[in-house]
PDB file of C-alpha atoms in Angstrom:
ATOM      1  CA  MET U   1      89.397 133.016  73.215  1.00 68.00           C
ATOM      2  CA  ARG U   2      88.643 129.489  74.497  1.00 70.00           C
ATOM      3  CA  THR U   3      85.205 127.952  74.102  1.00 74.00           C
ATOM      4  CA  LYS U   4      83.601 124.854  75.390  1.00 73.00           C
ATOM      5  CA  GLY U   5      84.301 121.770  73.480  1.00 74.00           C
ATOM      6  CA  ASP U   6      87.220 123.274  71.745  1.00 75.00           C
ATOM      7  CA  GLY U   7      89.465 120.068  72.529  1.00 72.00           C
ATOM      8  CA  ARG U   8      91.811 121.810  74.905  1.00 73.00           C
ATOM      9  CA  GLY U   9      90.652 120.719  78.349  1.00 68.00           C
ATOM     10  CA  ARG U  10      88.486 122.307  81.099  1.00 64.00           C
ATOM     11  CA  LEU U  11      87.515 125.668  81.178  1.00 67.00           C
ATOM     12  CA  GLY U  12      87.312 125.972  84.848  1.00 68.00           C
ATOM     13  CA  GLY U  13      86.790 124.249  88.259  1.00 71.00           C
ATOM     14  CA  ARG U  14      88.680 121.681  90.250  1.00 70.00           C
ATOM     15  CA  LYS U  15      91.445 120.033  88.281  1.00 76.00           C
ATOM     16  CA  LYS U  16      90.774 116.472  87.648  1.00 77.00           C
ATOM     17  CA  GLY U  17      91.245 114.607  90.829  1.00 76.00           C
ATOM     18  CA  THR U  18      90.914 117.277  93.117  1.00 78.00           C
ATOM     19  CA  PRO U  19      88.512 116.295  96.115  1.00 75.00           C
ATOM     20  CA  ASN U  20      85.448 118.123  96.794  1.00 78.00           C
ATOM     21  CA  LYS U  21      85.839 120.058 100.044  1.00 79.00           C
ATOM     22  CA  VAL U  22      82.119 119.726 100.980  1.00 79.00           C
ATOM     23  CA  THR U  23      82.285 115.962 100.408  1.00 83.00           C
ATOM     24  CA  SER U  24      85.602 115.691 102.187  1.00 85.00           C
ATOM     25  CA  SER U  25      84.092 117.393 105.267  1.00 88.00           C
ATOM     26  CA  LEU U  26      80.988 115.746 105.462  1.00 89.00           C
ATOM     27  CA  ARG U  27      82.410 112.463 104.990  1.00 87.00           C
ATOM     28  CA  GLU U  28      84.858 113.332 108.206  1.00 91.00           C
ATOM     29  CA  TRP U  29      81.824 114.460 110.237  1.00 92.00           C
ATOM     30  CA  VAL U  30      79.911 111.281 109.450  1.00 90.00           C
ATOM     31  CA  ASN U  31      83.050 109.216 110.552  1.00 90.00           C
ATOM     32  CA  ALA U  32      83.453 111.435 113.714  1.00 94.00           C
ATOM     33  CA  LEU U  33      79.573 110.831 114.343  1.00 94.00           C
ATOM     34  CA  ILE U  34      79.927 106.983 114.020  1.00 92.00           C
ATOM     35  CA  ASP U  35      83.093 106.908 115.936  1.00 93.00           C
ATOM     36  CA  ASN U  36      81.659 108.935 118.612  1.00 96.00           C
ATOM     37  CA  ASN U  37      78.266 106.985 118.708  1.00 95.00           C
ATOM     38  CA  ARG U  38      79.375 103.430 118.353  1.00 94.00           C
ATOM     39  CA  GLU U  39      78.345 101.857 121.441  1.00 96.00           C
ATOM     40  CA  GLN U  40      74.690 103.706 121.133  1.00 96.00           C
ATOM     41  CA  ILE U  41      74.472 102.354 117.590  1.00 94.00           C
ATOM     42  CA  GLU U  42      75.333  98.763 118.707  1.00 94.00           C
ATOM     43  CA  SER U  43      73.001  99.055 121.283  1.00 96.00           C
ATOM     44  CA  ASP U  44      70.130 100.054 118.832  1.00 96.00           C
ATOM     45  CA  LEU U  45      71.417  97.371 116.480  1.00 94.00           C
ATOM     46  CA  LYS U  46      70.386  94.829 119.302  1.00 94.00           C
ATOM     47  CA  GLU U  47      66.928  96.446 120.118  1.00 96.00           C
ATOM     48  CA  LEU U  48      65.971  95.828 116.374  1.00 95.00           C
ATOM     49  CA  GLU U  49      63.967  92.685 115.373  1.00 94.00           C
ATOM     50  CA  PRO U  50      66.000  90.338 113.933  1.00 91.00           C
ATOM     51  CA  LYS U  51      64.635  90.793 110.204  1.00 93.00           C
ATOM     52  CA  ASP U  52      65.158  94.551 110.464  1.00 94.00           C
ATOM     53  CA  ARG U  53      68.847  94.085 112.239  1.00 94.00           C
ATOM     54  CA  LEU U  54      69.647  92.357 108.970  1.00 93.00           C
ATOM     55  CA  MET U  55      68.182  94.892 106.507  1.00 93.00           C
ATOM     56  CA  VAL U  56      70.400  97.590 108.588  1.00 93.00           C
ATOM     57  CA  LEU U  57      73.341  95.499 108.358  1.00 91.00           C
ATOM     58  CA  GLU U  58      73.073  94.772 104.590  1.00 90.00           C
ATOM     59  CA  ARG U  59      72.920  98.109 103.797  1.00 90.00           C
ATOM     60  CA  LEU U  60      75.735  99.201 105.961  1.00 88.00           C
ATOM     61  CA  LEU U  61      77.782  96.568 104.142  1.00 87.00           C
ATOM     62  CA  SER U  62      77.389  97.931 100.790  1.00 84.00           C
ATOM     63  CA  TYR U  63      79.524 100.928 101.576  1.00 82.00           C
ATOM     64  CA  VAL U  64      82.337  98.733 102.877  1.00 82.00           C
ATOM     65  CA  LEU U  65      82.242  95.642 100.793  1.00 84.00           C
ATOM     66  CA  PRO U  66      82.846  95.544  96.883  1.00 81.00           C
ATOM     67  CA  LYS U  67      79.776  94.523  94.982  1.00 80.00           C
ATOM     68  CA  MET U  68      80.313  91.402  93.313  1.00 80.00           C
ATOM     69  CA  GLN U  69      79.549  91.224  89.675  1.00 81.00           C
ATOM     70  CA  ASN U  70      78.281  88.334  87.711  1.00 81.00           C
ATOM     71  CA  VAL U  71      80.789  86.817  85.193  1.00 81.00           C
ATOM     72  CA  ASP U  72      79.309  85.290  81.965  1.00 80.00           C
ATOM     73  CA  THR U  73      81.718  82.982  80.182  1.00 80.00           C
ATOM     74  CA  SER U  74      81.600  80.644  77.510  1.00 80.00           C
ATOM     75  CA  ILE U  75      84.208  78.135  76.061  1.00 75.00           C
ATOM     76  CA  ASN U  76      84.280  76.803  72.545  1.00 80.00           C
ATOM     77  CA  PHE U  77      85.373  73.093  73.310  1.00 79.00           C
ATOM     78  CA  ASP U  78      85.495  72.242  69.899  1.00 84.00           C
ATOM     79  CA  GLY U  79      88.022  74.374  69.226  1.00 83.00           C
ATOM     80  CA  LEU U  80      90.518  72.411  71.808  1.00 84.00           C
ATOM     81  CA  THR U  81      92.634  69.451  71.114  1.00 88.00           C
ATOM     82  CA  ASP U  82      92.100  66.427  73.539  1.00 88.00           C
ATOM     83  CA  GLU U  83      95.248  67.167  74.999  1.00 91.00           C
ATOM     84  CA  GLN U  84      94.209  70.741  75.768  1.00 90.00           C
ATOM     85  CA  LEU U  85      90.980  69.605  77.415  1.00 88.00           C
ATOM     86  CA  ASN U  86      92.484  66.512  79.576  1.00 88.00           C
ATOM     87  CA  LYS U  87      95.017  69.374  80.796  1.00 91.00           C
ATOM     88  CA  ALA U  88      92.048  71.745  81.411  1.00 88.00           C
ATOM     89  CA  VAL U  89      90.386  69.050  83.569  1.00 89.00           C
ATOM     90  CA  LYS U  90      92.989  67.982  85.374  1.00 90.00           C
ATOM     91  CA  GLN U  91      93.787  71.445  86.279  1.00 90.00           C
ATOM     92  CA  LEU U  92      90.468  72.057  87.523  1.00 88.00           C
ATOM     93  CA  VAL U  93      90.313  69.045  89.628  1.00 89.00           C
ATOM     94  CA  LYS U  94      93.461  69.977  91.071  1.00 89.00           C
ATOM     95  CA  GLU U  95      92.060  73.338  92.137  1.00 85.00           C
ATOM     96  CA  VAL U  96      88.908  71.625  93.512  1.00 86.00           C
ATOM     97  CA  ASN U  97      91.133  69.378  95.655  1.00 85.00           C
ATOM     98  CA  ASN U  98      93.390  72.002  97.288  1.00 82.00           C
ATOM     99  CA  ASP U  99      89.964  74.258  97.992  1.00 68.00           C
ATOM    100  CA  GLY U 100      89.102  71.461 100.336  1.00 57.00           C
ATOM    101  CA  ASP U 101      92.289  71.218 102.120  1.00 56.00           C
TER     102      ASP U 101
END
């Protein structure tokens, strides 16, 4: 007899990766609602004060654009040779100059 936590996998429910039908249905409904009312939504946005319009747009963007994460790096320059440091500096200068084109 199988028991919870016996290490042999799930006991019931959806298989891993199977989409939730309610979530899928709700997502389709919201997409249709937005598609069918796009002009009204744009009109309503234009009627908002600029500050409020930016707040709404910011909230909407969070659903479409991935959130950026901070990257913290540290380099131990003491462990690099002069040749490695010079090569790194040349590469950085090259990349900075290419970004300006």
